[in-house]
mmCIF file of C-alpha atoms in Angstrom:
data_model
loop_
_atom_site.group_PDB
_atom_site.id
_atom_site.type_symbol
_atom_site.label_atom_id
_atom_site.label_comp_id
_atom_site.label_asym_id
_atom_site.label_seq_id
_atom_site.Cartn_x
_atom_site.Cartn_y
_atom_site.Cartn_z
ATOM 1 C CA UNK A 1 -1.943 7.345 -11.453
ATOM 2 C CA UNK A 2 -1.364 4.033 -12.864
ATOM 3 C CA UNK A 3 -1.354 0.609 -11.123
ATOM 4 C CA UNK A 4 -0.819 -3.057 -11.577
ATOM 5 C CA UNK A 5 -2.166 -5.765 -9.428
ATOM 6 C CA UNK A 6 -1.365 -9.498 -8.635
ATOM 7 C CA UNK A 7 -2.705 -11.900 -6.087
ATOM 8 C CA UNK A 8 -0.368 -14.775 -5.036
ATOM 9 C CA UNK A 9 -0.769 -16.814 -1.733
ATOM 10 C CA UNK A 10 -3.442 -14.631 -0.248
ATOM 11 C CA UNK A 11 -1.358 -11.324 -0.617
ATOM 12 C CA UNK A 12 -2.474 -8.622 -3.022
ATOM 13 C CA UNK A 13 0.468 -6.971 -4.617
ATOM 14 C CA UNK A 14 -0.114 -3.428 -5.932
ATOM 15 C CA UNK A 15 2.358 -1.331 -7.662
ATOM 16 C CA UNK A 16 1.578 2.286 -8.141
ATOM 17 C CA UNK A 17 3.194 4.691 -10.663
ATOM 18 C CA UNK A 18 2.866 8.530 -10.849
ATOM 19 C CA UNK A 19 0.863 10.765 -8.637
ATOM 20 C CA UNK A 20 -1.375 9.291 -5.721
ATOM 21 C CA UNK A 21 -4.213 11.662 -5.768
ATOM 22 C CA UNK A 22 -6.796 9.776 -4.000
ATOM 23 C CA UNK A 23 -9.885 11.379 -5.842
ATOM 24 C CA UNK A 24 -8.609 10.106 -9.067
ATOM 25 C CA UNK A 25 -8.127 6.413 -8.533
ATOM 26 C CA UNK A 26 -8.885 6.087 -4.646
ATOM 27 C CA UNK A 27 -12.226 4.403 -4.846
ATOM 28 C CA UNK A 28 -11.513 2.191 -7.653
ATOM 29 C CA UNK A 29 -8.317 0.784 -5.666
ATOM 30 C CA UNK A 30 -10.481 0.631 -2.417
ATOM 31 C CA UNK A 31 -13.010 -1.506 -4.313
ATOM 32 C CA UNK A 32 -10.201 -3.583 -5.594
ATOM 33 C CA UNK A 33 -9.150 -4.304 -2.054
ATOM 34 C CA UNK A 34 -12.517 -5.082 -0.845
ATOM 35 C CA UNK A 35 -12.912 -7.745 -3.667
ATOM 36 C CA UNK A 36 -9.782 -9.203 -2.824
ATOM 37 C CA UNK A 37 -10.443 -9.410 0.956
ATOM 38 C CA UNK A 38 -13.796 -10.907 -0.128
ATOM 39 C CA UNK A 39 -11.916 -13.688 -1.818
ATOM 40 C CA UNK A 40 -9.826 -14.606 1.144
ATOM 41 C CA UNK A 41 -6.754 -12.212 0.666
ATOM 42 C CA UNK A 42 -5.379 -11.284 3.937
ATOM 43 C CA UNK A 43 -2.411 -9.058 3.174
ATOM 44 C CA UNK A 44 -1.373 -6.266 0.868
ATOM 45 C CA UNK A 45 2.106 -5.268 -0.318
ATOM 46 C CA UNK A 46 2.105 -1.741 -1.878
ATOM 47 C CA UNK A 47 4.929 -0.744 -3.897
ATOM 48 C CA UNK A 48 5.097 2.830 -4.150
ATOM 49 C CA UNK A 49 8.907 3.327 -5.138
ATOM 50 C CA UNK A 50 7.544 5.137 -8.359
ATOM 51 C CA UNK A 51 5.086 7.385 -6.791
ATOM 52 C CA UNK A 52 6.264 10.908 -7.109
ATOM 53 C CA UNK A 53 3.580 12.918 -5.336
ATOM 54 C CA UNK A 54 0.855 12.139 -2.832
ATOM 55 C CA UNK A 55 -1.749 14.399 -1.715
ATOM 56 C CA UNK A 56 -3.975 14.220 1.525
ATOM 57 C CA UNK A 57 -6.617 12.107 -0.482
ATOM 58 C CA UNK A 58 -3.801 9.835 -1.363
ATOM 59 C CA UNK A 59 -2.842 9.278 2.352
ATOM 60 C CA UNK A 60 -6.552 8.738 3.072
ATOM 61 C CA UNK A 61 -6.575 5.958 0.475
ATOM 62 C CA UNK A 62 -3.356 4.398 2.213
ATOM 63 C CA UNK A 63 -5.046 4.538 5.712
ATOM 64 C CA UNK A 64 -8.244 3.019 4.239
ATOM 65 C CA UNK A 65 -6.321 0.088 2.772
ATOM 66 C CA UNK A 66 -4.536 -0.346 5.997
ATOM 67 C CA UNK A 67 -7.696 -0.323 7.915
ATOM 68 C CA UNK A 68 -9.431 -2.784 5.648
ATOM 69 C CA UNK A 69 -6.786 -5.480 5.862
ATOM 70 C CA UNK A 70 -6.053 -4.971 9.568
ATOM 71 C CA UNK A 71 -9.667 -5.395 10.310
ATOM 72 C CA UNK A 72 -9.348 -8.741 8.488
ATOM 73 C CA UNK A 73 -6.491 -9.845 10.848
ATOM 74 C CA UNK A 74 -3.994 -8.973 8.043
ATOM 75 C CA UNK A 75 -1.833 -6.192 7.468
ATOM 76 C CA UNK A 76 -0.579 -3.701 4.664
ATOM 77 C CA UNK A 77 3.113 -3.273 3.869
ATOM 78 C CA UNK A 78 4.458 -0.316 1.950
ATOM 79 C CA UNK A 79 7.324 -1.374 -0.272
ATOM 80 C CA UNK A 80 10.310 1.184 -0.835
ATOM 81 C CA UNK A 81 8.453 4.447 -0.594
ATOM 82 C CA UNK A 82 10.333 7.086 -2.799
ATOM 83 C CA UNK A 83 12.234 9.843 -0.854
ATOM 84 C CA UNK A 84 9.422 12.176 -1.319
ATOM 85 C CA UNK A 85 6.848 9.973 0.081
ATOM 86 C CA UNK A 86 8.843 8.822 2.837
ATOM 87 C CA UNK A 87 9.697 12.402 4.054
ATOM 88 C CA UNK A 88 5.945 12.944 3.934
ATOM 89 C CA UNK A 89 5.310 9.822 6.027
ATOM 90 C CA UNK A 90 7.830 10.957 8.596
ATOM 91 C CA UNK A 91 6.568 14.497 8.809
ATOM 92 C CA UNK A 92 2.859 13.232 9.375
ATOM 93 C CA UNK A 93 4.294 10.757 11.831
ATOM 94 C CA UNK A 94 2.467 7.840 9.725
ATOM 95 C CA UNK A 95 5.620 5.936 9.379
ATOM 96 C CA UNK A 96 4.919 4.759 12.929
ATOM 97 C CA UNK A 97 1.476 3.267 11.784
ATOM 98 C CA UNK A 98 2.616 1.563 8.389
ATOM 99 C CA UNK A 99 4.883 -1.509 7.973
ATOM 100 C CA UNK A 100 7.502 -0.075 5.777
ATOM 101 C CA UNK A 101 9.720 -2.648 3.886
ATOM 102 C CA UNK A 102 12.672 -2.207 1.458
ATOM 103 C CA UNK A 103 11.608 -4.916 -0.741
ATOM 104 C CA UNK A 104 8.973 -7.476 -1.485
ATOM 105 C CA UNK A 105 11.118 -10.154 0.033
ATOM 106 C CA UNK A 106 11.502 -8.196 3.196
ATOM 107 C CA UNK A 107 7.609 -7.769 3.438
ATOM 108 C CA UNK A 108 7.089 -11.547 2.678
ATOM 109 C CA UNK A 109 9.356 -12.455 5.566
ATOM 110 C CA UNK A 110 7.424 -10.210 7.926
ATOM 111 C CA UNK A 111 4.073 -11.749 6.623
ATOM 112 C CA UNK A 112 5.395 -15.295 7.306
ATOM 113 C CA UNK A 113 6.270 -14.542 11.016
#
């Protein structure tokens, strides 16, 4: 998996590409989130539109990120999950705990509320 990061107005923006297999990049991404939170970041927008596959460890990474931001009175927004990932979120009933948005603009509107 490849990813890019950007921090803007206390929002960490991550864009994942490829396969989200938690054992490979999970600890690195969690550490990145820890550093961002330590520097005052309160929300995370996670664009996974280019994620082809996600395994159980990848789901664990998403849940860990969600927990870390919610524990700091922030939140995690999943941006435009691919069809495969969206089906997985529905099957596992995780779409009920994640904030899912179709675009960064939609997520930003929810953050501002």
